[in-house]
Short mmCIF file of C-alpha atoms and ligand atoms in Angstrom, two decimals:
data_model
loop_
_atom_site.label_atom_id
_atom_site.label_comp_id
_atom_site.label_asym_id
_atom_site.label_seq_id
_atom_site.Cartn_x
_atom_site.Cartn_y
_atom_site.Cartn_z
CA MET P 1 0.00 0.00 0.00
CA LEU P 2 1.38 3.38 -0.98
CA PRO P 3 1.09 6.10 1.70
CA PHE P 4 -0.69 8.34 -0.84
CA GLN P 5 -2.75 8.02 -3.97
CA PRO P 6 -0.60 8.95 -6.97
CA ALA P 7 -2.20 11.44 -9.29
CA PRO P 8 -3.65 9.74 -12.33
CA PHE P 9 -2.16 9.96 -15.80
CA PRO P 10 -1.59 12.43 -17.40
CA LEU P 11 -0.87 14.50 -14.25
CA ALA P 12 1.50 11.82 -13.11
CA ARG P 13 4.05 10.73 -15.70
CA PRO P 14 6.63 8.61 -13.85
CA ARG P 15 8.90 8.75 -16.89
CA ARG P 16 9.70 12.40 -16.11
CA LEU P 17 11.91 11.19 -13.25
CA ARG P 18 13.79 8.88 -15.64
CA SER P 19 14.25 11.24 -18.56
CA SER P 20 17.99 11.83 -18.29
CA PRO P 21 21.01 10.52 -16.40
CA TRP P 22 21.29 13.48 -14.03
CA ILE P 23 17.74 13.13 -12.74
CA ARG P 24 18.05 9.34 -12.48
CA ARG P 25 21.16 9.83 -10.34
CA LEU P 26 19.45 12.45 -8.24
CA VAL P 27 16.42 10.32 -7.36
CA ALA P 28 18.18 6.95 -6.93
CA GLU P 29 16.81 5.38 -3.73
CA THR P 30 19.80 3.16 -2.98
CA MET P 31 23.51 3.24 -3.66
CA LEU P 32 26.22 0.64 -4.12
CA THR P 33 29.80 1.57 -3.22
CA PRO P 34 33.03 -0.39 -2.65
CA ALA P 35 32.28 0.00 1.09
CA ASP P 36 29.39 -2.45 0.60
CA LEU P 37 31.66 -5.28 -0.52
CA ILE P 38 33.36 -8.16 1.25
CA TRP P 39 35.79 -10.19 -0.85
CA PRO P 40 35.84 -13.95 -0.13
CA LEU P 41 39.34 -15.38 -0.57
CA ILE P 42 40.00 -19.09 -1.01
CA VAL P 43 43.39 -19.81 0.53
CA HIS P 44 45.46 -22.99 0.36
CA ASP P 45 48.56 -24.60 1.76
CA GLY P 46 49.58 -26.00 -1.62
CA ALA P 47 52.80 -25.09 -3.41
CA GLU P 48 51.40 -22.70 -6.01
CA ASP P 49 51.13 -19.01 -5.35
CA ARG P 50 47.81 -18.88 -7.26
CA ALA P 51 45.97 -21.97 -8.51
CA PRO P 52 42.87 -21.55 -10.68
CA VAL P 53 39.51 -22.99 -9.55
CA ALA P 54 38.03 -24.72 -12.60
CA SER P 55 34.37 -24.13 -11.77
CA MET P 56 34.97 -20.49 -10.80
CA PRO P 57 36.81 -18.78 -13.66
CA GLY P 58 38.72 -15.77 -12.35
CA VAL P 59 38.96 -17.19 -8.81
CA PHE P 60 42.24 -18.63 -7.53
CA ARG P 61 43.32 -20.59 -4.50
CA LEU P 62 45.86 -18.27 -2.91
CA SER P 63 48.99 -18.92 -0.88
CA PRO P 64 49.30 -16.86 2.34
CA LYS P 65 51.58 -14.44 0.45
CA ALA P 66 49.11 -14.09 -2.42
CA ALA P 67 46.28 -13.57 0.09
CA ALA P 68 48.27 -10.74 1.68
CA ARG P 69 48.66 -9.15 -1.76
CA ALA P 70 44.92 -9.52 -2.33
CA ALA P 71 44.26 -7.75 0.97
CA VAL P 72 46.45 -4.85 -0.16
CA GLU P 73 44.49 -4.77 -3.43
CA ALA P 74 41.21 -4.74 -1.46
CA ARG P 75 42.44 -1.86 0.68
CA ASP P 76 43.48 0.14 -2.38
CA LEU P 77 40.06 -0.45 -3.92
CA GLY P 78 38.19 0.71 -0.82
CA ILE P 79 36.87 -2.76 0.03
CA PRO P 80 36.56 -2.87 3.84
CA ALA P 81 37.04 -6.58 4.50
CA VAL P 82 38.02 -9.98 3.19
CA ALA P 83 36.57 -13.35 4.25
CA LEU P 84 38.84 -16.39 4.36
CA PHE P 85 38.00 -19.96 3.29
CA PRO P 86 40.61 -22.72 3.48
CA ASN P 87 41.66 -25.52 1.16
CA VAL P 88 43.96 -27.68 3.24
CA GLY P 89 45.88 -30.73 2.08
CA GLY P 90 47.06 -33.46 4.42
CA GLU P 91 45.15 -35.78 6.70
CA LYS P 92 41.55 -35.05 7.65
CA ASP P 93 39.57 -36.74 10.41
CA ASN P 94 36.10 -36.95 11.96
CA VAL P 95 36.52 -34.02 14.35
CA GLY P 96 38.42 -31.75 11.96
CA THR P 97 41.58 -31.59 14.06
CA GLY P 98 43.22 -29.21 11.58
CA ALA P 99 40.60 -26.56 12.33
CA THR P 100 42.12 -25.81 15.72
CA ASP P 101 45.82 -25.86 14.82
CA PRO P 102 47.20 -22.50 16.00
CA ASP P 103 49.90 -22.79 13.33
CA GLY P 104 47.47 -23.90 10.64
CA LEU P 105 46.72 -22.27 7.31
CA ILE P 106 44.09 -19.77 8.47
CA PRO P 107 46.14 -18.39 11.40
CA ASP P 108 49.09 -18.05 8.98
CA VAL P 109 46.98 -16.17 6.46
CA ILE P 110 45.48 -13.90 9.12
CA ARG P 111 48.96 -12.94 10.29
CA ALA P 112 50.20 -12.38 6.72
CA ILE P 113 47.24 -10.11 5.95
CA LYS P 114 47.55 -8.18 9.21
CA ASP P 115 51.22 -7.58 8.38
CA ALA P 116 50.52 -6.35 4.85
CA ALA P 117 47.26 -4.44 5.24
CA PRO P 118 46.37 -3.95 8.91
CA GLU P 119 43.50 -1.63 8.05
CA ILE P 120 41.54 -4.41 6.30
CA GLY P 121 38.93 -6.33 8.31
CA VAL P 122 39.59 -10.06 8.40
CA ILE P 123 36.58 -12.36 8.63
CA THR P 124 37.05 -16.09 9.16
CA ASP P 125 34.76 -19.03 8.49
CA VAL P 126 34.02 -21.00 11.63
CA ALA P 127 33.04 -24.50 10.49
CA LEU P 128 34.69 -27.89 10.27
CA ASP P 129 33.81 -28.93 6.70
CA CYS P 130 37.19 -28.06 5.19
CA TYR P 131 38.94 -30.18 7.82
CA THR P 132 36.73 -33.26 8.25
CA ASP P 133 37.19 -36.49 6.29
CA HIS P 134 33.40 -36.63 5.66
CA GLY P 135 33.13 -33.00 4.50
CA HIS P 136 30.41 -32.08 7.01
CA ASP P 137 30.41 -28.99 9.22
CA GLY P 138 30.22 -30.97 12.43
CA VAL P 139 31.40 -34.05 14.25
CA MET P 140 29.82 -37.29 13.01
CA GLU P 141 28.62 -40.20 15.15
CA ASP P 142 26.81 -43.20 13.67
CA GLY P 143 26.29 -41.27 10.44
CA ARG P 144 24.68 -38.29 12.20
CA ILE P 145 26.08 -34.81 12.76
CA VAL P 146 26.03 -34.32 16.53
CA ASN P 147 25.25 -30.81 17.65
CA ASP P 148 26.68 -30.33 21.13
CA ALA P 149 29.98 -32.12 20.59
CA THR P 150 30.49 -29.86 17.57
CA LEU P 151 29.98 -26.70 19.65
CA GLU P 152 33.18 -27.28 21.61
CA ARG P 153 35.16 -27.67 18.39
CA LEU P 154 33.67 -24.47 16.91
CA ALA P 155 34.33 -22.46 20.08
CA GLU P 156 37.97 -23.56 20.03
CA GLN P 157 38.29 -22.79 16.32
CA ALA P 158 36.86 -19.29 16.84
CA PHE P 159 39.29 -18.71 19.70
CA ILE P 160 42.24 -19.81 17.50
CA HIS P 161 41.15 -17.35 14.80
CA ALA P 162 40.68 -14.47 17.25
CA HIS P 163 44.03 -15.23 18.84
CA ALA P 164 45.72 -15.07 15.41
CA GLY P 165 44.17 -11.63 14.86
CA ALA P 166 40.82 -12.18 13.13
CA ASP P 167 38.50 -9.20 13.54
CA VAL P 168 35.31 -11.11 12.84
CA VAL P 169 34.52 -14.79 13.30
CA ALA P 170 31.68 -16.02 11.14
CA PRO P 171 30.13 -19.36 12.13
CA SER P 172 28.72 -20.91 8.95
CA ASP P 173 27.97 -24.37 10.33
CA MET P 174 24.29 -24.00 11.37
CA MET P 175 24.63 -25.96 14.62
CA ASP P 176 22.13 -24.82 17.28
CA GLY P 177 23.65 -22.75 20.07
CA ARG P 178 27.00 -22.10 18.41
CA ILE P 179 26.81 -18.33 18.69
CA GLN P 180 26.49 -18.62 22.45
CA ALA P 181 29.34 -21.15 22.61
CA VAL P 182 31.58 -18.93 20.49
CA ARG P 183 30.66 -15.76 22.41
CA GLU P 184 31.40 -17.41 25.74
CA ALA P 185 34.77 -18.70 24.52
CA LEU P 186 35.72 -15.23 23.26
CA GLU P 187 34.63 -13.54 26.49
CA ALA P 188 36.46 -16.06 28.65
CA ASN P 189 39.70 -15.56 26.76
CA GLY P 190 39.91 -11.78 26.55
CA PHE P 191 38.46 -11.40 23.06
CA GLN P 192 35.36 -9.46 24.01
CA ASP P 193 35.94 -7.06 21.09
CA THR P 194 35.93 -9.75 18.41
CA LEU P 195 32.82 -9.46 16.28
CA ILE P 196 30.55 -12.38 15.45
CA LEU P 197 28.89 -12.42 12.05
CA ALA P 198 26.41 -15.29 12.20
CA TYR P 199 25.47 -17.17 9.06
CA ALA P 200 22.07 -17.21 10.72
CA ALA P 201 19.87 -18.16 7.78
CA LYS P 202 21.94 -20.51 5.71
CA TYR P 203 20.04 -22.75 3.35
CA ALA P 204 20.91 -26.22 2.07
CA SER P 205 21.70 -25.16 -1.47
CA CYS P 206 22.98 -26.54 -4.74
CA PHE P 207 24.68 -23.18 -5.27
CA TYR P 208 27.58 -24.14 -2.98
CA GLY P 209 28.80 -26.73 -5.50
CA PRO P 210 31.69 -24.78 -7.03
CA TYR P 211 32.87 -23.67 -3.56
CA ARG P 212 33.10 -27.27 -2.43
CA ASP P 213 35.36 -27.89 -5.45
CA ALA P 214 37.39 -24.83 -4.52
CA VAL P 215 38.00 -25.91 -0.93
CA GLY P 216 38.28 -29.58 -1.83
CA SER P 217 35.37 -30.87 0.25
CA SER P 218 33.18 -32.10 -2.59
CA LYS P 219 35.18 -35.31 -3.09
CA SER P 220 34.75 -36.30 0.53
CA LEU P 221 31.23 -35.04 1.27
CA THR P 222 28.88 -37.89 2.11
CA GLY P 223 25.17 -37.19 1.70
CA ASP P 224 23.76 -33.68 2.05
CA LYS P 225 23.59 -31.01 4.76
CA LYS P 226 19.82 -30.93 5.13
CA THR P 227 19.79 -31.92 8.81
CA TYR P 228 21.46 -28.64 9.73
CA GLN P 229 21.20 -26.17 6.84
CA MET P 230 17.72 -24.77 6.22
CA ASP P 231 15.03 -26.00 3.85
CA TYR P 232 14.55 -23.53 1.01
CA ALA P 233 10.79 -23.82 1.42
CA ASN P 234 11.03 -21.79 4.63
CA ALA P 235 11.22 -18.08 5.39
CA ASP P 236 9.51 -17.64 8.80
CA GLU P 237 12.07 -20.08 10.13
CA ALA P 238 14.84 -17.69 9.05
CA LEU P 239 13.41 -15.06 11.40
CA LYS P 240 13.56 -17.52 14.29
CA GLU P 241 17.17 -18.44 13.46
CA VAL P 242 18.17 -14.78 13.29
CA ALA P 243 16.38 -13.95 16.56
CA MET P 244 18.19 -16.79 18.34
CA ASP P 245 21.61 -15.82 17.00
CA LEU P 246 21.11 -12.20 18.00
CA SER P 247 20.00 -13.21 21.49
CA GLU P 248 23.13 -15.37 21.79
CA GLY P 249 25.45 -12.46 21.01
CA ALA P 250 25.79 -12.11 17.24
CA ASP P 251 26.74 -8.58 16.13
CA ALA P 252 25.55 -9.02 12.58
CA VAL P 253 23.78 -11.72 10.60
CA MET P 254 23.94 -13.21 7.16
CA VAL P 255 21.55 -14.75 4.67
CA LYS P 256 22.99 -17.27 2.24
CA PRO P 257 22.80 -17.89 -0.73
CA GLY P 258 22.05 -14.43 -2.14
CA THR P 259 20.02 -13.65 -5.22
CA PRO P 260 17.49 -16.52 -4.90
CA TYR P 261 16.94 -15.49 -1.25
CA LEU P 262 16.51 -11.71 -1.47
CA ASP P 263 13.03 -12.03 0.04
CA VAL P 264 14.71 -13.38 3.18
CA VAL P 265 17.26 -10.54 3.17
CA ARG P 266 14.38 -8.06 2.99
CA ARG P 267 12.41 -9.67 5.83
CA VAL P 268 15.42 -10.06 8.12
CA SER P 269 16.72 -6.52 7.59
CA GLU P 270 13.26 -5.01 8.03
CA THR P 271 12.32 -7.09 11.06
CA PHE P 272 15.51 -6.80 13.09
CA ARG P 273 17.18 -3.59 11.92
CA VAL P 274 20.63 -5.04 12.51
CA PRO P 275 23.45 -5.21 9.95
CA THR P 276 22.29 -7.92 7.58
CA PHE P 277 24.76 -9.30 5.08
CA ALA P 278 24.16 -11.56 2.12
CA TYR P 279 26.44 -13.90 0.22
CA GLN P 280 26.45 -14.05 -3.56
CA VAL P 281 27.77 -17.61 -3.43
CA SER P 282 29.99 -19.65 -5.71
CA GLY P 283 27.16 -21.11 -7.77
CA GLU P 284 25.74 -17.67 -8.47
CA TYR P 285 29.20 -16.54 -9.52
CA ALA P 286 29.70 -19.61 -11.74
CA MET P 287 26.27 -19.20 -13.33
CA MET P 288 27.01 -15.60 -14.24
CA ARG P 289 30.54 -16.37 -15.42
CA ALA P 290 29.24 -19.09 -17.75
CA SER P 291 26.70 -16.76 -19.34
CA ILE P 292 29.25 -13.98 -19.63
CA ALA P 293 31.75 -16.35 -21.28
CA ASN P 294 29.09 -17.29 -23.83
CA GLY P 295 28.32 -13.68 -24.59
CA TRP P 296 24.79 -14.07 -23.20
CA LEU P 297 25.14 -11.51 -20.43
CA ASP P 298 27.03 -8.25 -20.36
CA GLU P 299 29.67 -8.73 -17.68
CA ASP P 300 29.83 -5.27 -16.10
CA ARG P 301 26.11 -4.65 -16.13
CA ALA P 302 25.30 -8.12 -14.73
CA ILE P 303 27.72 -7.62 -11.85
CA LEU P 304 26.43 -4.19 -10.90
CA GLU P 305 22.76 -5.06 -11.29
CA THR P 306 22.89 -8.19 -9.14
CA LEU P 307 24.94 -6.47 -6.44
CA HIS P 308 22.65 -3.48 -6.42
CA GLY P 309 19.72 -5.83 -5.88
CA PHE P 310 21.19 -6.81 -2.51
CA LYS P 311 21.29 -3.17 -1.41
CA ARG P 312 17.71 -2.62 -2.55
CA ALA P 313 16.67 -5.67 -0.51
CA GLY P 314 18.15 -4.07 2.60
CA ALA P 315 21.59 -5.69 2.86
CA ALA P 316 24.32 -3.77 4.68
CA GLY P 317 26.89 -5.45 2.47
CA VAL P 318 27.52 -8.37 0.11
CA LEU P 319 30.10 -11.10 0.06
CA THR P 320 30.98 -11.53 -3.59
CA TYR P 321 33.76 -13.06 -5.65
CA PHE P 322 33.23 -10.12 -7.99
CA ALA P 323 34.29 -7.66 -5.25
CA PRO P 324 37.50 -6.26 -6.81
CA GLN P 325 35.94 -6.05 -10.26
CA ALA P 326 32.82 -4.38 -8.89
CA ALA P 327 34.91 -1.89 -6.90
CA ARG P 328 36.74 -0.95 -10.10
CA LEU P 329 33.46 -0.52 -11.96
CA LEU P 330 32.26 1.71 -9.15
CA GLY P 331 35.19 3.96 -9.81
CA ALA P 332 37.43 3.04 -6.90
N1 PBG K 401 31.20 -23.96 6.07
C1 PBG K 401 30.74 -24.19 4.84
C2 PBG K 401 30.68 -23.09 3.85
N2 PBG K 401 31.17 -21.85 4.02
C3 PBG K 401 30.95 -21.13 2.84
C4 PBG K 401 30.27 -21.97 1.95
C5 PBG K 401 29.81 -21.67 0.57
C6 PBG K 401 30.36 -20.48 -0.11
C7 PBG K 401 30.06 -20.43 -1.57
O1 PBG K 401 29.38 -21.31 -2.13
O2 PBG K 401 30.53 -19.47 -2.20
C8 PBG K 401 30.11 -23.20 2.58
C9 PBG K 401 29.49 -24.33 1.85
C10 PBG K 401 28.73 -25.38 2.52
O3 PBG K 401 28.00 -25.13 3.47
O4 PBG K 401 28.85 -26.51 2.06
MG1 MG K 402 20.71 -21.40 14.27
#
């Protein structure tokens, strides 16, 4: 319902407000700037400085040194933060032991970035999937992902990240109660200023496929993640998840994936009025890249239009693999 009755045609001619670029700029309701972008970086402990990800053209698995260079690039482009996702070689096990190694890949990368570009925010993924031999985000017993045993692992992982210098820990696992467990671990260890960005409404989605290739969990993943990630039929449930995470101490929340879930972004941002982020995930990126490569979509316009959609839906910012390219298009 509009708060007023628009005058009828011909008194009202909405096209007047679209008639030239200057007036369109003047009346634009929302704006997209480099400050709205978070750049997800896939990092690895492999030998190569930069290794291409086949299903995500233009995305590379980065060594700690290359990640530090990317952080400098982000800073120079006006992108406020990067988000780290690991591809680790070596042995994996049921409890994801590698996730809590204080000298592991992610702590190394955090330190390298903080050395090179201390003014960039560093966000880390709190979840076990990149470290478990079954590719799930939690500890497995008798073929089931057990919630409470996983919480201890996540709390320790978040502490390891904060200790290495992470500014924001972002639990993406969808276990119940993990925000509280992480917040308590941070408080107890002197990290009361570390932010928590909760992947509060994370759906079980086919659009994570290319990411699982990128981090190397797709080979090992057994079954699906539907017992912990949300059913895409649901939206009211997202509000409950967000409310719980906020009450447990989350500073900001996320909806994931992005474009197919903008209705959820809108409802969450409008209902809670807290910083609400959204993730244009790997499958969205791959889908756009494939069309662009075929000449079916115009690259620059597709990037800006999809990212602007997140702002219109009420997002405070967007995680996107297009971040550096978008920042350049925005005139950074
Ligand atoms: N902790 C898991 C995690 N963290 C980020 C992504 C997906 C990111 C993307 O697709 O770009 C996933 C995938 C999953 O839940 O399987
Ligand atoms: Mg939850």
